[in-house]
Amino acid sequence: MNASYALTELTMLKYQRMDVCAAIQQRSSWRPPYALTTALELLSVELPRIPNKYRRITQSVMVAVPHANAKRHISGVEAVVWPFPIDTVMVEGQFLCTSAPCTWAMFSAYLDLEELVVLADSMMRRDRRLRRTTLEELSAYLDRAYGQVQEAKAMGRNARLFRGYENCRLALRLAREGTDSSMETRTRFVPPRYGLDMPQVNYPIFVGNSVRPLYLDLAYPEYRICIEYEGSHHAGQWLNDVKRRQAIEDAKWKHIQVTKLDLRSAADEEALAQRIADRIEEVTGKTVQLMARRTIRQIADARTLRRAPLYERLCFAPLSPVVPQL
């Protein structure tokens, strides 16, 4: 939800970054591809939460070079060495930057696993105007980097994968195409942190006599429970959300509203997970116990992902079709 606001804001940031890059290009003929935060801004991709110790990459124009000898000293520009495939795209016909998959892989050295998933989701928005890649393309880039290292080793050279490679592989298990905001992704992590199933993303339902589907942010179709993150908006958007919620409830779905207050701390997130568990209990008539809080790495563990869904363990017949997303 709120995709139009995100588009407007991201477009504004893009043109601000373009002005900075254009000024640099006027005083230097050096043209390495823009990378990391600079690439995200040029590509209109929402920035993840970057740890304070790496804030320097938000304060300079970032570019990528294949080896240290390719660096140059240009005021306001910082070059990072990336000895793996430097795939590029051209923005507005004049700004060369690393592709979304390449940029995502580069960020793995700076982000934890959770934010790496958030960034992947941000690159695969439901809004086509903001969609920059796919899960297949992200995986294909990792395959190429792996192949490059294996080829180098076969030739007797000392080579190793980039620092965040394993996190990238784990992140692909949890990333989803077609999301609308980073806060929606962070909301999606809350239920599995406490032992509940991962909700489905953008589940389509038909309300009233409409022939076009209404897409739920997050959903448990088996229980007809939807979870939607509500950001801050103007009065007109608020009225639309009220109508949307009424339509969802009229279609016999239970609606759980989430705001930033539900994601402030582990205690707040556990309270949200309990609200979800309570709704599941209302629907199924079965007791649902939360687990101790788990990490994103534990959620991404293959054994966790292979576990039978909760509705099967509760011996409950789904109320709506469940489409596996992994």
Short mmCIF file of C-alpha atoms in Angstrom, two decimals, residues 31-147:
data_model
loop_
_atom_site.label_atom_id
_atom_site.label_comp_id
_atom_site.label_asym_id
_atom_site.label_seq_id
_atom_site.Cartn_x
_atom_site.Cartn_y
_atom_site.Cartn_z
CA ARG A 31 33.06 7.13 -15.95
CA PRO A 32 33.01 4.07 -13.67
CA PRO A 33 29.49 2.81 -12.91
CA TYR A 34 27.73 4.30 -9.92
CA ALA A 35 27.25 1.72 -7.16
CA LEU A 36 25.73 0.95 -3.76
CA THR A 37 23.59 3.80 -2.36
CA THR A 38 24.15 5.97 -5.42
CA ALA A 39 22.98 3.18 -7.71
CA LEU A 40 19.88 2.58 -5.56
CA GLU A 41 18.93 6.25 -5.75
CA LEU A 42 19.43 6.35 -9.52
CA LEU A 43 17.36 3.16 -9.87
CA SER A 44 14.60 4.53 -7.58
CA VAL A 45 15.02 1.69 -5.11
CA GLU A 46 14.21 2.25 -1.44
CA LEU A 47 17.37 2.26 0.68
CA PRO A 48 17.69 -0.40 3.41
CA ARG A 49 18.69 0.39 6.98
CA ILE A 50 22.47 0.75 6.79
CA PRO A 51 24.46 0.27 10.04
CA ASN A 52 26.04 3.45 11.38
CA LYS A 53 29.55 2.07 10.92
CA TYR A 54 28.94 2.04 7.15
CA ARG A 55 27.26 5.44 6.92
CA ARG A 56 30.16 6.69 4.82
CA ILE A 57 28.62 5.00 1.79
CA THR A 58 25.64 7.34 2.12
CA GLN A 59 27.77 10.46 2.28
CA SER A 60 29.73 10.15 -0.98
CA VAL A 61 28.94 9.35 -4.58
CA MET A 62 29.80 5.66 -4.78
CA VAL A 63 31.29 3.95 -7.84
CA ALA A 64 32.55 0.41 -8.55
CA VAL A 65 35.89 -0.60 -10.07
CA PRO A 66 37.22 -4.11 -10.84
CA HIS A 67 40.56 -3.67 -9.04
CA ALA A 68 42.39 -1.17 -6.85
CA ASN A 69 44.56 0.12 -9.72
CA ALA A 70 41.40 1.39 -11.43
CA LYS A 71 40.68 3.86 -8.63
CA ARG A 72 41.05 7.62 -9.10
CA HIS A 73 40.93 10.46 -6.62
CA ILE A 74 37.89 12.59 -7.45
CA SER A 75 36.47 14.93 -4.82
CA GLY A 76 33.14 13.67 -3.49
CA VAL A 77 33.54 10.24 -5.13
CA GLU A 78 34.46 6.99 -3.35
CA ALA A 79 35.36 3.87 -5.32
CA VAL A 80 34.81 0.35 -4.03
CA VAL A 81 36.62 -2.63 -5.54
CA TRP A 82 34.30 -5.34 -6.89
CA PRO A 83 36.26 -8.11 -8.67
CA PHE A 84 33.08 -9.96 -9.67
CA PRO A 85 30.87 -9.33 -12.72
CA ILE A 86 30.04 -5.62 -12.84
CA ASP A 87 26.73 -5.67 -14.67
CA THR A 88 25.46 -2.22 -15.56
CA VAL A 89 22.37 -0.35 -16.72
CA MET A 90 22.04 3.17 -18.12
CA VAL A 91 19.71 5.60 -16.35
CA GLU A 92 18.19 8.48 -18.33
CA GLY A 93 20.70 7.87 -21.10
CA GLN A 94 23.66 9.35 -19.23
CA PHE A 95 24.19 7.74 -15.81
CA LEU A 96 25.81 4.30 -15.87
CA CYS A 97 25.22 2.33 -12.68
CA THR A 98 25.49 -1.23 -11.45
CA SER A 99 22.45 -3.40 -12.17
CA ALA A 100 20.01 -4.27 -9.39
CA PRO A 101 21.37 -7.84 -8.92
CA CYS A 102 24.96 -6.61 -8.89
CA THR A 103 24.11 -3.78 -6.46
CA TRP A 104 22.27 -6.21 -4.18
CA ALA A 105 25.25 -8.57 -4.07
CA MET A 106 27.60 -5.67 -3.31
CA PHE A 107 25.41 -4.58 -0.41
CA SER A 108 25.78 -7.99 1.25
CA ALA A 109 29.06 -6.79 2.77
CA TYR A 110 27.25 -3.98 4.59
CA LEU A 111 23.83 -5.41 5.56
CA ASP A 112 22.66 -8.12 7.92
CA LEU A 113 20.50 -10.94 6.60
CA GLU A 114 17.19 -9.24 7.41
CA GLU A 115 18.05 -6.03 5.57
CA LEU A 116 19.40 -8.04 2.64
CA VAL A 117 15.95 -9.59 2.28
CA VAL A 118 14.34 -6.17 2.65
CA LEU A 119 16.55 -4.81 -0.14
CA ALA A 120 15.77 -7.74 -2.43
CA ASP A 121 12.04 -7.17 -1.89
CA SER A 122 12.48 -3.46 -2.59
CA MET A 123 14.01 -4.29 -5.97
CA MET A 124 11.04 -6.49 -6.93
CA ARG A 125 8.06 -4.23 -6.28
CA ARG A 126 4.53 -5.01 -7.42
CA ASP A 127 4.44 -1.58 -9.10
CA ARG A 128 6.09 -2.17 -12.47
CA ARG A 129 7.49 1.36 -12.43
CA LEU A 130 9.61 0.38 -9.42
CA ARG A 131 10.41 -3.23 -10.33
CA ARG A 132 14.10 -3.63 -11.11
CA THR A 133 14.79 -7.37 -10.98
CA THR A 134 13.41 -10.83 -10.19
CA LEU A 135 14.35 -13.72 -7.92
CA GLU A 136 15.60 -15.58 -10.97
CA GLU A 137 17.94 -12.73 -11.93
CA LEU A 138 19.27 -12.38 -8.38
CA SER A 139 19.99 -16.10 -8.24
CA ALA A 140 21.57 -16.05 -11.70
CA TYR A 141 23.98 -13.31 -10.63
CA LEU A 142 25.11 -15.38 -7.63
CA ASP A 143 25.60 -18.36 -9.95
CA ARG A 144 27.87 -16.28 -12.18
CA ALA A 145 29.95 -15.07 -9.23
CA TYR A 146 30.28 -18.65 -7.99
CA GLY A 147 31.24 -19.87 -11.45
#
